[in-house]
CSV table of C-alpha atoms in Angstrom, one decimal:
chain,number,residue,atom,x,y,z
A,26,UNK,CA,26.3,70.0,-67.9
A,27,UNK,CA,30.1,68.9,-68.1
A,28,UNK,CA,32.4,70.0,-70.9
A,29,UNK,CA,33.7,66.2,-71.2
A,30,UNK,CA,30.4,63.6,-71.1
A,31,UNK,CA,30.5,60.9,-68.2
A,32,UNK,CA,30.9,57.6,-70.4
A,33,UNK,CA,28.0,55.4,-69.4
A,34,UNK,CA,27.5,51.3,-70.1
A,35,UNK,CA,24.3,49.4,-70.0
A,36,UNK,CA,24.4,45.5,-69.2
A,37,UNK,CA,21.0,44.1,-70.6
A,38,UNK,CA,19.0,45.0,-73.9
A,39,UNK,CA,15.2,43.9,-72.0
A,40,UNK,CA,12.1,45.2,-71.7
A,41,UNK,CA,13.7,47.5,-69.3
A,42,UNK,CA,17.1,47.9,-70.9
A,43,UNK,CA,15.7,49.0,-73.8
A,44,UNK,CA,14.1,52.1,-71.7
A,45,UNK,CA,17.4,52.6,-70.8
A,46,UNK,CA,18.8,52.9,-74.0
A,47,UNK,CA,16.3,55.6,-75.0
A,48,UNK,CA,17.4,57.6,-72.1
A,49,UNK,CA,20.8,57.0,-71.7
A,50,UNK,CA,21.3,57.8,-75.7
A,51,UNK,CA,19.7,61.6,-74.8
A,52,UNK,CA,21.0,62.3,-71.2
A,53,UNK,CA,23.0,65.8,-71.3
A,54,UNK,CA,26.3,65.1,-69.9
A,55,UNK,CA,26.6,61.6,-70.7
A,56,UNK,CA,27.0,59.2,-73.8
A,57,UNK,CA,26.3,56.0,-74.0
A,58,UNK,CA,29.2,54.3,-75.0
A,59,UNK,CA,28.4,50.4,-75.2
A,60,UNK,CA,25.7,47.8,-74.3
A,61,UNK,CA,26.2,44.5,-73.4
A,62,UNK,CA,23.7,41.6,-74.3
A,63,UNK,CA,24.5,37.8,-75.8
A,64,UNK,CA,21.5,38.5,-78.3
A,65,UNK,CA,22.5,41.2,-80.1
A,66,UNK,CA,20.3,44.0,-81.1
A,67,UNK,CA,18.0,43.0,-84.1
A,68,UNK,CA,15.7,46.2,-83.7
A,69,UNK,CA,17.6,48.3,-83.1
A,70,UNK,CA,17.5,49.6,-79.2
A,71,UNK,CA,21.1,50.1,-78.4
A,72,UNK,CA,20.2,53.2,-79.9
A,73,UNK,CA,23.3,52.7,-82.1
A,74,UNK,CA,25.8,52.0,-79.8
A,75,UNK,CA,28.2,49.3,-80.2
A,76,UNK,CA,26.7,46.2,-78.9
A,77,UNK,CA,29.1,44.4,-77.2
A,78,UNK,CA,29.3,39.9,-75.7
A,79,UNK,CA,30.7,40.8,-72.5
A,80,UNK,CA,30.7,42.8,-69.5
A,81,UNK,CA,34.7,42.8,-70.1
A,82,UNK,CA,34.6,44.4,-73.6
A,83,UNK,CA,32.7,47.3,-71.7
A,84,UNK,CA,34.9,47.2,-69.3
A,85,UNK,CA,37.3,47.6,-71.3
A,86,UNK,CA,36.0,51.0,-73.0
A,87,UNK,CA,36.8,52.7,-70.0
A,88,UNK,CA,33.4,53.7,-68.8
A,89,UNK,CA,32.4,55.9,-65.9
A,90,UNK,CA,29.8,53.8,-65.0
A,91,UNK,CA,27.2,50.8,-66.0
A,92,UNK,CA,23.8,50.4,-65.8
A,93,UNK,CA,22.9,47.0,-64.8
A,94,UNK,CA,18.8,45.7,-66.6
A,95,UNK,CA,19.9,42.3,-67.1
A,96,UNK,CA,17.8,39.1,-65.3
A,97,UNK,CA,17.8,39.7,-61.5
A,98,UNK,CA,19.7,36.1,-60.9
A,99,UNK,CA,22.7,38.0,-63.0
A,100,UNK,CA,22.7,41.0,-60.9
A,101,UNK,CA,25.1,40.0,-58.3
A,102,UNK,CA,27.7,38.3,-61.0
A,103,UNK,CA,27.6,41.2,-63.4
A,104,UNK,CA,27.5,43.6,-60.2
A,105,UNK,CA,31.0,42.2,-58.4
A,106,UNK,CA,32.7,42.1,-62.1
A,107,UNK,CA,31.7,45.7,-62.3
A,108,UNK,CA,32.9,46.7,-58.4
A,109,UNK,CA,36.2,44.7,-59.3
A,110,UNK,CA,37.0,46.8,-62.3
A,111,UNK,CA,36.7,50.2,-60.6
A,112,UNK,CA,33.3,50.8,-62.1
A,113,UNK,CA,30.5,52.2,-60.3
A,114,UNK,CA,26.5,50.9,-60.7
A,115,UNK,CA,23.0,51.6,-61.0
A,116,UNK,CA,21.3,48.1,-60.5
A,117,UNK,CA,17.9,47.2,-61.3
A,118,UNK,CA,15.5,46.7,-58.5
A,119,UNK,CA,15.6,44.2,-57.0
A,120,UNK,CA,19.2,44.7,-56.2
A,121,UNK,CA,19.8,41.0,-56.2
A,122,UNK,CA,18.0,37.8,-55.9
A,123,UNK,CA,19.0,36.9,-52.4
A,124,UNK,CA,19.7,39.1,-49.5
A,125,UNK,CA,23.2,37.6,-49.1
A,126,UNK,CA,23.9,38.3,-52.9
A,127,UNK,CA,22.9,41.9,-52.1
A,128,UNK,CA,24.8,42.4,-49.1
A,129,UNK,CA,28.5,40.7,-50.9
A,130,UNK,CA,27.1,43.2,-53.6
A,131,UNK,CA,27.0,46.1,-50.5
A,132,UNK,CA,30.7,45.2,-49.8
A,133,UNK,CA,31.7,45.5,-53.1
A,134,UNK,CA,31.0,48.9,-53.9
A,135,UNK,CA,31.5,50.0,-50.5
A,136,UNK,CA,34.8,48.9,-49.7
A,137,UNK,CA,36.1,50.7,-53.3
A,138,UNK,CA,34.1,53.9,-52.6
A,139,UNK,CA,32.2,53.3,-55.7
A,140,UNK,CA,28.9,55.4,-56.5
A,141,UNK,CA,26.3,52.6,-56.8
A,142,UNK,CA,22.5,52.6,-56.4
A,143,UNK,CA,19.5,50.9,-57.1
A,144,UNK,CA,16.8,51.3,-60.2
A,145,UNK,CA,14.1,51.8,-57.5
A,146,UNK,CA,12.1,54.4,-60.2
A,147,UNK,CA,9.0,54.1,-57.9
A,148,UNK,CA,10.8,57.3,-55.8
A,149,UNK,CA,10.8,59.4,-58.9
A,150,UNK,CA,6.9,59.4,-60.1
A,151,UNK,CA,6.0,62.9,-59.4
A,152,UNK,CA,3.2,62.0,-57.5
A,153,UNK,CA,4.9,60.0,-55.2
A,154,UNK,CA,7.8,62.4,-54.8
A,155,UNK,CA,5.5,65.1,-53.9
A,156,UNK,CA,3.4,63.0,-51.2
A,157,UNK,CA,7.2,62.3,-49.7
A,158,UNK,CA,7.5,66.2,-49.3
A,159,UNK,CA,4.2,66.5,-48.1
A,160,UNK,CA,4.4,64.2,-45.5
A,161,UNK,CA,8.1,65.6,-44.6
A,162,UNK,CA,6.5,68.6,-44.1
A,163,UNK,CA,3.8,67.1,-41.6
A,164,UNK,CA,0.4,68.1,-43.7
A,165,UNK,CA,-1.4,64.8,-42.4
A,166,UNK,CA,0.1,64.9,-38.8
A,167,UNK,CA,0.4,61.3,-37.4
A,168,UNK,CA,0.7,58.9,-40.0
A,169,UNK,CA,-1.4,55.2,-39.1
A,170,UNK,CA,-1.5,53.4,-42.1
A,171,UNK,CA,-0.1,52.9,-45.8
A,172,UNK,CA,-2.2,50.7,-48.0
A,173,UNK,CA,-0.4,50.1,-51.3
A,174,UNK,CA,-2.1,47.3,-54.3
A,175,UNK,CA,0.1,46.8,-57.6
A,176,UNK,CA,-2.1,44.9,-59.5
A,177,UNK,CA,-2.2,43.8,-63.4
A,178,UNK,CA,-1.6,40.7,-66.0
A,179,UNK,CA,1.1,38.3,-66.0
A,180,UNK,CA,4.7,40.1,-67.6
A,181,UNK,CA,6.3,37.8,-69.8
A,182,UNK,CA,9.3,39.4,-69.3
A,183,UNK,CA,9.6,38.0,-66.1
A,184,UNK,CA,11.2,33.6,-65.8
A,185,UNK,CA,13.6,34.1,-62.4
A,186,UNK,CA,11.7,35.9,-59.6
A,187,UNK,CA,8.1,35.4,-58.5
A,188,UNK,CA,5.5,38.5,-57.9
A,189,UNK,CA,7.3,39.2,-54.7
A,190,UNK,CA,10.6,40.2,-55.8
A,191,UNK,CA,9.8,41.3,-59.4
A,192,UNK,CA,6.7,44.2,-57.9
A,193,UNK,CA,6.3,43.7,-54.3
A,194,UNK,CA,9.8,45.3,-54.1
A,195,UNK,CA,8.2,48.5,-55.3
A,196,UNK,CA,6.0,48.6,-52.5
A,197,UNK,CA,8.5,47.8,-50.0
A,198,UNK,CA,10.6,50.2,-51.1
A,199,UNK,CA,8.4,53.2,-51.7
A,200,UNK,CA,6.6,52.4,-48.0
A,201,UNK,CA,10.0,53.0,-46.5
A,202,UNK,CA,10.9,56.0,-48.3
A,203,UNK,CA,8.1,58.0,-48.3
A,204,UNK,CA,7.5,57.4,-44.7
A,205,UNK,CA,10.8,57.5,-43.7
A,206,UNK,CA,10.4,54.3,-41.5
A,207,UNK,CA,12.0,51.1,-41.6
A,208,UNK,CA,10.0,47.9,-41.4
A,209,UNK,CA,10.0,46.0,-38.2
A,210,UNK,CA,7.5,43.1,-39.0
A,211,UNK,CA,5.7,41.3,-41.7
A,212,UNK,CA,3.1,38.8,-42.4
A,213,UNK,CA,1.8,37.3,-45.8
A,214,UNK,CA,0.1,34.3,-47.7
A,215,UNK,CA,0.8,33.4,-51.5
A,216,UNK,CA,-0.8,31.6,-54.0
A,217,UNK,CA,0.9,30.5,-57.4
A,218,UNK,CA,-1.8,30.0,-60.1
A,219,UNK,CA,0.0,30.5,-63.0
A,220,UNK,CA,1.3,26.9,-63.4
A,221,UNK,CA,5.2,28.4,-63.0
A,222,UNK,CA,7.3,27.7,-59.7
A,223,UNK,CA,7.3,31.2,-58.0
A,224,UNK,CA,4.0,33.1,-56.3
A,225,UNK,CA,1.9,35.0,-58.4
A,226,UNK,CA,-0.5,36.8,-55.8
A,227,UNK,CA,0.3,38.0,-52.3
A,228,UNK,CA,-1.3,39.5,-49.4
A,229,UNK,CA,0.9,41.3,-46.1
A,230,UNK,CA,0.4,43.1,-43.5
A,231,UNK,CA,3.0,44.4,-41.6
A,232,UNK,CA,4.6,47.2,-39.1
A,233,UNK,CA,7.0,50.2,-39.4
A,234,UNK,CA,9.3,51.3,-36.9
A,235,UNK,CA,6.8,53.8,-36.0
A,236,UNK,CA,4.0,52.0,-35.2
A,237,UNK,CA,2.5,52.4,-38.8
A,238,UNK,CA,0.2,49.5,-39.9
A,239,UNK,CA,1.1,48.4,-43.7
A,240,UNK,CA,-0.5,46.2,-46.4
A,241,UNK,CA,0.1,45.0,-49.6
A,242,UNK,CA,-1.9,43.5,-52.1
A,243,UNK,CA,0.3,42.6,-55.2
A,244,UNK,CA,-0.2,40.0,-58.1
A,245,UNK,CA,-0.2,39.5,-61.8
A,246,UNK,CA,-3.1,37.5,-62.1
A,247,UNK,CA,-5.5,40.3,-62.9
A,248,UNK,CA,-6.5,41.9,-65.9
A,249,UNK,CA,-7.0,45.6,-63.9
A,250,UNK,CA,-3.7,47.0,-64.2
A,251,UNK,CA,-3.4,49.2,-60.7
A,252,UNK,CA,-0.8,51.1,-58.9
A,253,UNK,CA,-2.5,52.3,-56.0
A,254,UNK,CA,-1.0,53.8,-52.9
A,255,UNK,CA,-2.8,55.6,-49.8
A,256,UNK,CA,-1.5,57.0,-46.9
A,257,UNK,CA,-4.1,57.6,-43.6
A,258,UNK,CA,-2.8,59.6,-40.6
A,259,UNK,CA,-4.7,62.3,-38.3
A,260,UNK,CA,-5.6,65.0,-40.7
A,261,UNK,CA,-7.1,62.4,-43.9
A,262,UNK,CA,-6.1,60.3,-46.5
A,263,UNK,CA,-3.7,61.0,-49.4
A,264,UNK,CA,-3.7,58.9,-52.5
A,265,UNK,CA,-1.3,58.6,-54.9
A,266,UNK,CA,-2.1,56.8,-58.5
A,267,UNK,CA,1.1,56.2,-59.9
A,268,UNK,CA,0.1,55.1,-62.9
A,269,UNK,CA,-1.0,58.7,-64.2
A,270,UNK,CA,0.9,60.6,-61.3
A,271,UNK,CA,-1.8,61.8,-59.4
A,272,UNK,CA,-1.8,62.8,-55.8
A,273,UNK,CA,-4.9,63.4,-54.1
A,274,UNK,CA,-6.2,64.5,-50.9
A,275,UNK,CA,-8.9,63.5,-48.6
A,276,UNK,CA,-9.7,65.6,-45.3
A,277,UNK,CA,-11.0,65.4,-42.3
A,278,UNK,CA,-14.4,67.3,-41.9
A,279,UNK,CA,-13.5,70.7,-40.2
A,280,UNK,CA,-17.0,71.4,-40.2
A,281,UNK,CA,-18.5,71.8,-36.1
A,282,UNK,CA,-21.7,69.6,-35.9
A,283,UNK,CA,-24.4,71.4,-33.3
A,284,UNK,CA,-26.3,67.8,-33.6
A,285,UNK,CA,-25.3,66.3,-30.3
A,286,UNK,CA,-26.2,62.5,-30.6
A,287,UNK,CA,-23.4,63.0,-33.3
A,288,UNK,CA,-20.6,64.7,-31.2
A,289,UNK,CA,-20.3,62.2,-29.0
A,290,UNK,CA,-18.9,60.2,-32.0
A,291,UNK,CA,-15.0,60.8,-31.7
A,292,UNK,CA,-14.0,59.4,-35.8
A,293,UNK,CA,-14.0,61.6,-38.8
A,294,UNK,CA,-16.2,62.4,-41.0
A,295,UNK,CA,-15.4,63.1,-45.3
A,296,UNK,CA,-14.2,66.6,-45.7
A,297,UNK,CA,-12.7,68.4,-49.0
A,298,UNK,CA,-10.9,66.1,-51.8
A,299,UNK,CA,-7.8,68.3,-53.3
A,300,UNK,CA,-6.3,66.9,-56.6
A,301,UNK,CA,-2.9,68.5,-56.6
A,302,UNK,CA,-1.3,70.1,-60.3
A,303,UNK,CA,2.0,68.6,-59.8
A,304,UNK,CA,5.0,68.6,-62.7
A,305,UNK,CA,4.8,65.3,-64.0
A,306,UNK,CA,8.2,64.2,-65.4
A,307,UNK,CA,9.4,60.9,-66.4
A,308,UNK,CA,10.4,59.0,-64.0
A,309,UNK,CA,13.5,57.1,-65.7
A,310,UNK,CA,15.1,60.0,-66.9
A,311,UNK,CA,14.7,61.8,-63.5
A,312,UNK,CA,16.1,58.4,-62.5
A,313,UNK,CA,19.5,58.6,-64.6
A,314,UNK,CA,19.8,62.6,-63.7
A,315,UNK,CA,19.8,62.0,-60.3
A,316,UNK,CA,22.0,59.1,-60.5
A,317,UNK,CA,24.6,60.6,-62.8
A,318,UNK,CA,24.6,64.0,-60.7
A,319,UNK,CA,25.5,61.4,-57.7
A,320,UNK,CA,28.6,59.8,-60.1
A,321,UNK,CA,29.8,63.7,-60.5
A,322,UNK,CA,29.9,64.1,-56.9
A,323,UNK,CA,27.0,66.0,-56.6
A,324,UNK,CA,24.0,65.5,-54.3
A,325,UNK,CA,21.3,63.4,-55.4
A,326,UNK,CA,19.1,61.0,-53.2
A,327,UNK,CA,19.4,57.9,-55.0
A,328,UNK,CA,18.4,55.0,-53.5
A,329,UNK,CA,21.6,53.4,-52.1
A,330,UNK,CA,22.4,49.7,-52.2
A,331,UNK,CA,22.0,49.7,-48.3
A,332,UNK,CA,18.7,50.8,-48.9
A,333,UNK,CA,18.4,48.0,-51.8
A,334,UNK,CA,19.9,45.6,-49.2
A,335,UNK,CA,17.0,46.0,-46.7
A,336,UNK,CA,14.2,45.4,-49.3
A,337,UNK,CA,15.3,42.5,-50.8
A,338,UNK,CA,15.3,41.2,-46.3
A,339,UNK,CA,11.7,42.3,-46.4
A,340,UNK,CA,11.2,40.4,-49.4
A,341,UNK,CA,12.2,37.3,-47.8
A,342,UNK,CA,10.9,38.1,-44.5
A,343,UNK,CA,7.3,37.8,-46.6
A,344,UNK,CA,8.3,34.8,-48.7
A,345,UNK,CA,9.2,33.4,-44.9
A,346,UNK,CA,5.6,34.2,-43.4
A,347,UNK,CA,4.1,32.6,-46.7
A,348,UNK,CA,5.8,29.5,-46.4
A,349,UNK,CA,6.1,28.9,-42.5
A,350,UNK,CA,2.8,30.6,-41.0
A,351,UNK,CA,4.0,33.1,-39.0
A,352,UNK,CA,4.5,36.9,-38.9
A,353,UNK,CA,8.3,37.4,-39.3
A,354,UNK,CA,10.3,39.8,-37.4
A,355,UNK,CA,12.6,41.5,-39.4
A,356,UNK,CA,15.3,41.7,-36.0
A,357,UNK,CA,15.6,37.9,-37.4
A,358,UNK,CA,13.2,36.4,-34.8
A,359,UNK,CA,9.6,35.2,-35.4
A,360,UNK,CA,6.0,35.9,-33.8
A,361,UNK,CA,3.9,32.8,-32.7
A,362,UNK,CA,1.0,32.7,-35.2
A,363,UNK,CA,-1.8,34.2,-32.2
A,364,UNK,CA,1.2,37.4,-32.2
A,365,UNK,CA,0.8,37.2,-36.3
A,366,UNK,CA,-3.1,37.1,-36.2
């Protein structure tokens, strides 16, 4: 790829850092030079690289960039040391805790012309990334409605962010992307079960900037692990399992009925179900190739701390709706509850 290796970092040594690791250690063109994480590494997941106390030392090994997998309440402190020091970032979803810590985060790397992005791996499952293209490409026609339900047990991982922040985000995020639409409303209700201070179930609906109807069902309180995404427009439904990366396709019956008590019925009717043989790649490494082609200069569609920026609003707009009652506009104004109903 490069004759001289881009010398990558990587701030946190988690459940999710340790993914990193893996990767990073066997990503051609780059070599992981150092970690970062108070603990240490007692097993061994630094992929032996030198495991250093602070985000300085790492710094100071003159890396090209840093990946950023510590707790999401560190993102914005570890994120502005790294912007300060020249260094540019991929952050883990979500970019930061607050929206204001992920817009100072926004000025950061902007103002120095840093390369910077967020871990939002969602956009690289294959079977995601292929309804994107399809729907680019107008095989469903109109789009009117994106159901998404991330489902499963209670992560342990997880102590600073409730369900909305830590998995909702995905759903957000992937909405916007694949549809190309920005949110322009949301409503939701919570429930915390778990005994710990933050939500552990949610329920939204929302609008897109196109008139597209959205809902979410996310929570960690079930013991069906789920990734589920449809989308529903004029020509069917697609349906995306991201779990396993399948994309499938539901069509509207082409067939002409002669049975005229049944034309006059203007719905649809179940046509042809397509299951489509798509490459299936993993998603974090397609994740670091894309996002170390962007720190060469080269084009990648990473998803950009703008991007980041206007999740993390969503995911207060439905922490808002939860707590107050009412659909929130995401313009900064609110609906009367009839509006929300």
């Amino acid at each position: 790829m490069t004759t001289t290796a881009l010398k990558a970092g990587l701030v946190g040594l988690g459940s999710m850092g340790r993914n990193h690791a893996r990767v990073l250690a066997g990503l051609e063109g780059v070599s992981l030079a150092g970690v970062v994480d108070p603990l240490g590494d007692k097993n061994g997941w630094a992929q032996g690289a030198p495991v250093l106390p602070t985000v300085e030392d790492l710094i100071a090994l003159g890396i090209d960039y840093a990946v950023v997998a510590c707790p999401t309440a560190l993102h914005g402190e570890i994120g502005l040391r790294l912007a300060q020091a020249g260094v540019g970032a991929l952050i883990e979803k979500p970019l930061a805790d607050t929206a204001e810590g992920a817009r100072r985060l926004l000025d950061a790397f902007g103002s120095r012309n840093l390369v910077a992005g967020v871990g939002h791996i969602e956009r690289c499952n294959p079977a995601l990334h292929s309804l994107r293209g399809r729907l680019q490409a107008g095989d469903l026609g109109e789009v009117f409605q994106v159901v998404t339900r991330r489902q499963g047990p209670f992560p342990h991982r997880i102590a600073d962010v409730g369900v909305v922040k830590d998995l909702a985000t995905h759903d957000i995020d992937l909405t916007a992307w694949v549809t190309g639409r920005t949110y322009t409303s949301i409503a939701a209700h919570t429930v915390s079960k778990s005994g710990r201070p933050h939500e552990d179930m949610i329920s939204a609906v929302g609008k897109l900037s196109d008139g597209t109807m959205v809902n979410h069902l996310v929570n960690w309180l079930s013991p069906l692990k789920e990734r589920f995404t449809s989308v529903t427009g004029e020509r069917g439904c697609f349906i995306a399992d991201t779990l396993t990366g399948d994309l499938t396709f539901h069509s509207n019956a082409a067939v002409t009925t002669e049975w005229e008590a049944l034309r006059a019925f203007r719905g649809v009717s179940e046509g042809d179900m397509i299951r489509y043989a798509i490459p299936k790649r993993e998603p974090l490494l397609v994740e670091h190739e894309l996002f170390r082609d962007a720190v060469m200069g080269l084009p990648a569609d990473i998803c950009t701390l703008r991007q980041g920026l206007r999740t993390v609003e969503v995911a207060e707009g439905l922490l808002e709706s939860a707590s107050t009652g009412l659909a929130v506009r995401l313009d900064g104004g609110t609906t009367s509850p009839e509006v929300a109903s």
